[in-house]
Amino acid sequence: EVDAKYIRGMLNEPDLQPNATINRWIQGILLFDFKLIHVPADKFRGPDGLSRR
């Protein structure tokens, strides 16, 4: 579960990312079998520190 909708787009369209480092991360992540579920920020209970500054 994640509260950042843009992650779904990054994983669905990995070739659109301009950064080679991000593309390598996405390729590694896509090796796993998982289901990405969007949860609105006000209902999200997971770690959130990396997406907020």
PDB file of N, CA and C in Angstrom:
ATOM      1  N   GLU A   1       0.838  -1.176   0.000  1.00  0.00           N
ATOM      2  CA  GLU A   1       0.000   0.000   0.000  1.00  0.00           C
ATOM      3  C   GLU A   1       0.877   1.232   0.000  1.00  0.00           C
ATOM      4  N   VAL A   2       0.468   2.211  -0.762  1.00  0.00           N
ATOM      5  CA  VAL A   2       1.258   3.429  -0.913  1.00  0.00           C
ATOM      6  C   VAL A   2       0.313   4.613  -1.112  1.00  0.00           C
ATOM      7  N   ASP A   3       0.749   5.784  -0.656  1.00  0.00           N
ATOM      8  CA  ASP A   3      -0.106   6.963  -0.817  1.00  0.00           C
ATOM      9  C   ASP A   3       0.365   7.868  -1.949  1.00  0.00           C
ATOM     10  N   ALA A   4       1.272   7.396  -2.776  1.00  0.00           N
ATOM     11  CA  ALA A   4       1.803   8.194  -3.887  1.00  0.00           C
ATOM     12  C   ALA A   4       1.350   7.583  -5.212  1.00  0.00           C
ATOM     13  N   LYS A   5       0.397   8.228  -5.872  1.00  0.00           N
ATOM     14  CA  LYS A   5      -0.148   7.708  -7.131  1.00  0.00           C
ATOM     15  C   LYS A   5       0.900   7.642  -8.238  1.00  0.00           C
ATOM     16  N   TYR A   6       1.877   8.536  -8.215  1.00  0.00           N
ATOM     17  CA  TYR A   6       2.854   8.597  -9.300  1.00  0.00           C
ATOM     18  C   TYR A   6       3.689   7.327  -9.400  1.00  0.00           C
ATOM     19  N   ILE A   7       3.807   6.572  -8.311  1.00  0.00           N
ATOM     20  CA  ILE A   7       4.607   5.340  -8.339  1.00  0.00           C
ATOM     21  C   ILE A   7       4.006   4.340  -9.318  1.00  0.00           C
ATOM     22  N   ARG A   8       2.699   4.263  -9.369  1.00  0.00           N
ATOM     23  CA  ARG A   8       2.047   3.341 -10.310  1.00  0.00           C
ATOM     24  C   ARG A   8       2.443   3.683 -11.740  1.00  0.00           C
ATOM     25  N   GLY A   9       2.454   4.973 -12.079  1.00  0.00           N
ATOM     26  CA  GLY A   9       2.859   5.393 -13.416  1.00  0.00           C
ATOM     27  C   GLY A   9       4.310   5.065 -13.705  1.00  0.00           C
ATOM     28  N   MET A  10       5.166   5.247 -12.707  1.00  0.00           N
ATOM     29  CA  MET A  10       6.587   4.931 -12.890  1.00  0.00           C
ATOM     30  C   MET A  10       6.778   3.449 -13.182  1.00  0.00           C
ATOM     31  N   LEU A  11       6.025   2.595 -12.501  1.00  0.00           N
ATOM     32  CA  LEU A  11       6.175   1.155 -12.692  1.00  0.00           C
ATOM     33  C   LEU A  11       5.502   0.676 -13.975  1.00  0.00           C
ATOM     34  N   ASN A  12       4.411   1.319 -14.364  1.00  0.00           N
ATOM     35  CA  ASN A  12       3.706   0.924 -15.592  1.00  0.00           C
ATOM     36  C   ASN A  12       4.394   1.417 -16.857  1.00  0.00           C
ATOM     37  N   GLU A  13       5.143   2.512 -16.767  1.00  0.00           N
ATOM     38  CA  GLU A  13       5.827   3.107 -17.926  1.00  0.00           C
ATOM     39  C   GLU A  13       7.302   3.357 -17.602  1.00  0.00           C
ATOM     40  N   PRO A  14       8.070   2.305 -17.308  1.00  0.00           N
ATOM     41  CA  PRO A  14       9.459   2.516 -16.870  1.00  0.00           C
ATOM     42  C   PRO A  14      10.350   3.169 -17.921  1.00  0.00           C
ATOM     43  N   ASP A  15      10.020   3.030 -19.197  1.00  0.00           N
ATOM     44  CA  ASP A  15      10.867   3.607 -20.248  1.00  0.00           C
ATOM     45  C   ASP A  15      10.747   5.125 -20.332  1.00  0.00           C
ATOM     46  N   LEU A  16       9.750   5.705 -19.688  1.00  0.00           N
ATOM     47  CA  LEU A  16       9.561   7.150 -19.735  1.00  0.00           C
ATOM     48  C   LEU A  16      10.425   7.890 -18.719  1.00  0.00           C
ATOM     49  N   GLN A  17      11.081   7.164 -17.834  1.00  0.00           N
ATOM     50  CA  GLN A  17      11.899   7.801 -16.804  1.00  0.00           C
ATOM     51  C   GLN A  17      13.222   8.253 -17.421  1.00  0.00           C
ATOM     52  N   PRO A  18      13.596   9.515 -17.214  1.00  0.00           N
ATOM     53  CA  PRO A  18      14.798  10.061 -17.849  1.00  0.00           C
ATOM     54  C   PRO A  18      16.100   9.662 -17.161  1.00  0.00           C
ATOM     55  N   ASN A  19      16.016   9.121 -15.975  1.00  0.00           N
ATOM     56  CA  ASN A  19      17.200   8.852 -15.178  1.00  0.00           C
ATOM     57  C   ASN A  19      17.547   7.363 -15.226  1.00  0.00           C
ATOM     58  N   ALA A  20      18.760   7.031 -15.633  1.00  0.00           N
ATOM     59  CA  ALA A  20      19.182   5.626 -15.749  1.00  0.00           C
ATOM     60  C   ALA A  20      19.166   4.928 -14.398  1.00  0.00           C
ATOM     61  N   THR A  21      19.506   5.634 -13.335  1.00  0.00           N
ATOM     62  CA  THR A  21      19.502   5.035 -11.997  1.00  0.00           C
ATOM     63  C   THR A  21      18.085   4.636 -11.604  1.00  0.00           C
ATOM     64  N   ILE A  22      17.128   5.506 -11.852  1.00  0.00           N
ATOM     65  CA  ILE A  22      15.731   5.184 -11.536  1.00  0.00           C
ATOM     66  C   ILE A  22      15.269   4.000 -12.374  1.00  0.00           C
ATOM     67  N   ASN A  23      15.645   3.956 -13.637  1.00  0.00           N
ATOM     68  CA  ASN A  23      15.272   2.829 -14.498  1.00  0.00           C
ATOM     69  C   ASN A  23      15.809   1.511 -13.955  1.00  0.00           C
ATOM     70  N   ARG A  24      17.044   1.503 -13.446  1.00  0.00           N
ATOM     71  CA  ARG A  24      17.607   0.273 -12.863  1.00  0.00           C
ATOM     72  C   ARG A  24      16.831  -0.140 -11.617  1.00  0.00           C
ATOM     73  N   TRP A  25      16.458   0.804 -10.781  1.00  0.00           N
ATOM     74  CA  TRP A  25      15.655   0.500  -9.592  1.00  0.00           C
ATOM     75  C   TRP A  25      14.310  -0.100 -10.006  1.00  0.00           C
ATOM     76  N   ILE A  26      13.675   0.508 -10.987  1.00  0.00           N
ATOM     77  CA  ILE A  26      12.374   0.014 -11.447  1.00  0.00           C
ATOM     78  C   ILE A  26      12.502  -1.400 -12.004  1.00  0.00           C
ATOM     79  N   GLN A  27      13.543  -1.662 -12.781  1.00  0.00           N
ATOM     80  CA  GLN A  27      13.756  -3.009 -13.322  1.00  0.00           C
ATOM     81  C   GLN A  27      13.908  -4.026 -12.199  1.00  0.00           C
ATOM     82  N   GLY A  28      14.624  -3.662 -11.154  1.00  0.00           N
ATOM     83  CA  GLY A  28      14.791  -4.561 -10.006  1.00  0.00           C
ATOM     84  C   GLY A  28      13.488  -4.789  -9.262  1.00  0.00           C
ATOM     85  N   ILE A  29      12.728  -3.736  -9.059  1.00  0.00           N
ATOM     86  CA  ILE A  29      11.445  -3.842  -8.359  1.00  0.00           C
ATOM     87  C   ILE A  29      10.479  -4.728  -9.131  1.00  0.00           C
ATOM     88  N   LEU A  30      10.486  -4.613 -10.465  1.00  0.00           N
ATOM     89  CA  LEU A  30       9.550  -5.378 -11.287  1.00  0.00           C
ATOM     90  C   LEU A  30       9.862  -6.872 -11.323  1.00  0.00           C
ATOM     91  N   LEU A  31      10.977  -7.285 -10.765  1.00  0.00           N
ATOM     92  CA  LEU A  31      11.288  -8.713 -10.665  1.00  0.00           C
ATOM     93  C   LEU A  31      10.404  -9.406  -9.625  1.00  0.00           C
ATOM     94  N   PHE A  32       9.810  -8.627  -8.730  1.00  0.00           N
ATOM     95  CA  PHE A  32       8.974  -9.173  -7.669  1.00  0.00           C
ATOM     96  C   PHE A  32       7.516  -9.209  -8.109  1.00  0.00           C
ATOM     97  N   ASP A  33       6.784 -10.174  -7.564  1.00  0.00           N
ATOM     98  CA  ASP A  33       5.351 -10.289  -7.834  1.00  0.00           C
ATOM     99  C   ASP A  33       4.613  -9.559  -6.713  1.00  0.00           C
ATOM    100  N   PHE A  34       3.980  -8.440  -7.037  1.00  0.00           N
ATOM    101  CA  PHE A  34       3.288  -7.653  -6.023  1.00  0.00           C
ATOM    102  C   PHE A  34       2.119  -6.913  -6.651  1.00  0.00           C
ATOM    103  N   LYS A  35       1.242  -6.428  -5.798  1.00  0.00           N
ATOM    104  CA  LYS A  35       0.101  -5.632  -6.238  1.00  0.00           C
ATOM    105  C   LYS A  35       0.192  -4.289  -5.531  1.00  0.00           C
ATOM    106  N   LEU A  36       0.210  -3.221  -6.289  1.00  0.00           N
ATOM    107  CA  LEU A  36       0.304  -1.871  -5.752  1.00  0.00           C
ATOM    108  C   LEU A  36      -1.103  -1.339  -5.511  1.00  0.00           C
ATOM    109  N   ILE A  37      -1.366  -0.942  -4.281  1.00  0.00           N
ATOM    110  CA  ILE A  37      -2.683  -0.440  -3.904  1.00  0.00           C
ATOM    111  C   ILE A  37      -2.536   0.992  -3.414  1.00  0.00           C
ATOM    112  N   HIS A  38      -3.260   1.917  -4.054  1.00  0.00           N
ATOM    113  CA  HIS A  38      -3.223   3.317  -3.620  1.00  0.00           C
ATOM    114  C   HIS A  38      -4.158   3.507  -2.431  1.00  0.00           C
ATOM    115  N   VAL A  39      -3.626   4.130  -1.379  1.00  0.00           N
ATOM    116  CA  VAL A  39      -4.404   4.488  -0.201  1.00  0.00           C
ATOM    117  C   VAL A  39      -4.252   5.993  -0.022  1.00  0.00           C
ATOM    118  N   PRO A  40      -5.345   6.740   0.094  1.00  0.00           N
ATOM    119  CA  PRO A  40      -5.228   8.188   0.289  1.00  0.00           C
ATOM    120  C   PRO A  40      -4.384   8.516   1.523  1.00  0.00           C
ATOM    121  N   ALA A  41      -3.670   9.622   1.461  1.00  0.00           N
ATOM    122  CA  ALA A  41      -2.738   9.999   2.524  1.00  0.00           C
ATOM    123  C   ALA A  41      -3.400  10.055   3.891  1.00  0.00           C
ATOM    124  N   ASP A  42      -4.638  10.511   3.970  1.00  0.00           N
ATOM    125  CA  ASP A  42      -5.283  10.633   5.280  1.00  0.00           C
ATOM    126  C   ASP A  42      -5.661   9.287   5.884  1.00  0.00           C
ATOM    127  N   LYS A  43      -5.662   8.213   5.079  1.00  0.00           N
ATOM    128  CA  LYS A  43      -5.967   6.879   5.582  1.00  0.00           C
ATOM    129  C   LYS A  43      -4.734   5.973   5.630  1.00  0.00           C
ATOM    130  N   PHE A  44      -3.622   6.449   5.136  1.00  0.00           N
ATOM    131  CA  PHE A  44      -2.395   5.655   5.053  1.00  0.00           C
ATOM    132  C   PHE A  44      -1.752   5.535   6.428  1.00  0.00           C
ATOM    133  N   ARG A  45      -1.415   4.314   6.839  1.00  0.00           N
ATOM    134  CA  ARG A  45      -0.814   4.066   8.147  1.00  0.00           C
ATOM    135  C   ARG A  45       0.646   3.629   8.056  1.00  0.00           C
ATOM    136  N   GLY A  46       1.172   3.497   6.849  1.00  0.00           N
ATOM    137  CA  GLY A  46       2.539   3.013   6.663  1.00  0.00           C
ATOM    138  C   GLY A  46       3.567   4.116   6.774  1.00  0.00           C
ATOM    139  N   PRO A  47       4.844   3.776   6.551  1.00  0.00           N
ATOM    140  CA  PRO A  47       5.914   4.782   6.604  1.00  0.00           C
ATOM    141  C   PRO A  47       5.699   5.842   5.531  1.00  0.00           C
ATOM    142  N   ASP A  48       5.924   7.078   5.907  1.00  0.00           N
ATOM    143  CA  ASP A  48       5.636   8.175   4.994  1.00  0.00           C
ATOM    144  C   ASP A  48       6.766   9.197   4.947  1.00  0.00           C
ATOM    145  N   GLY A  49       7.810   8.980   5.690  1.00  0.00           N
ATOM    146  CA  GLY A  49       8.880   9.962   5.810  1.00  0.00           C
ATOM    147  C   GLY A  49       9.646  10.227   4.526  1.00  0.00           C
ATOM    148  N   LEU A  50       9.752   9.241   3.645  1.00  0.00           N
ATOM    149  CA  LEU A  50      10.523   9.426   2.423  1.00  0.00           C
ATOM    150  C   LEU A  50       9.790  10.282   1.398  1.00  0.00           C
ATOM    151  N   SER A  51       8.471  10.304   1.464  1.00  0.00           N
ATOM    152  CA  SER A  51       7.723  11.059   0.465  1.00  0.00           C
ATOM    153  C   SER A  51       7.366  12.472   0.927  1.00  0.00           C
ATOM    154  N   ARG A  52       7.687  12.799   2.161  1.00  0.00           N
ATOM    155  CA  ARG A  52       7.366  14.139   2.678  1.00  0.00           C
ATOM    156  C   ARG A  52       8.632  14.823   3.152  1.00  0.00           C
ATOM    157  N   ARG A  53       8.708  16.122   2.899  1.00  0.00           N
ATOM    158  CA  ARG A  53       9.885  16.882   3.337  1.00  0.00           C
ATOM    159  C   ARG A  53       9.474  18.060   4.155  1.00  0.00           C
TER     160      ARG A  53
END
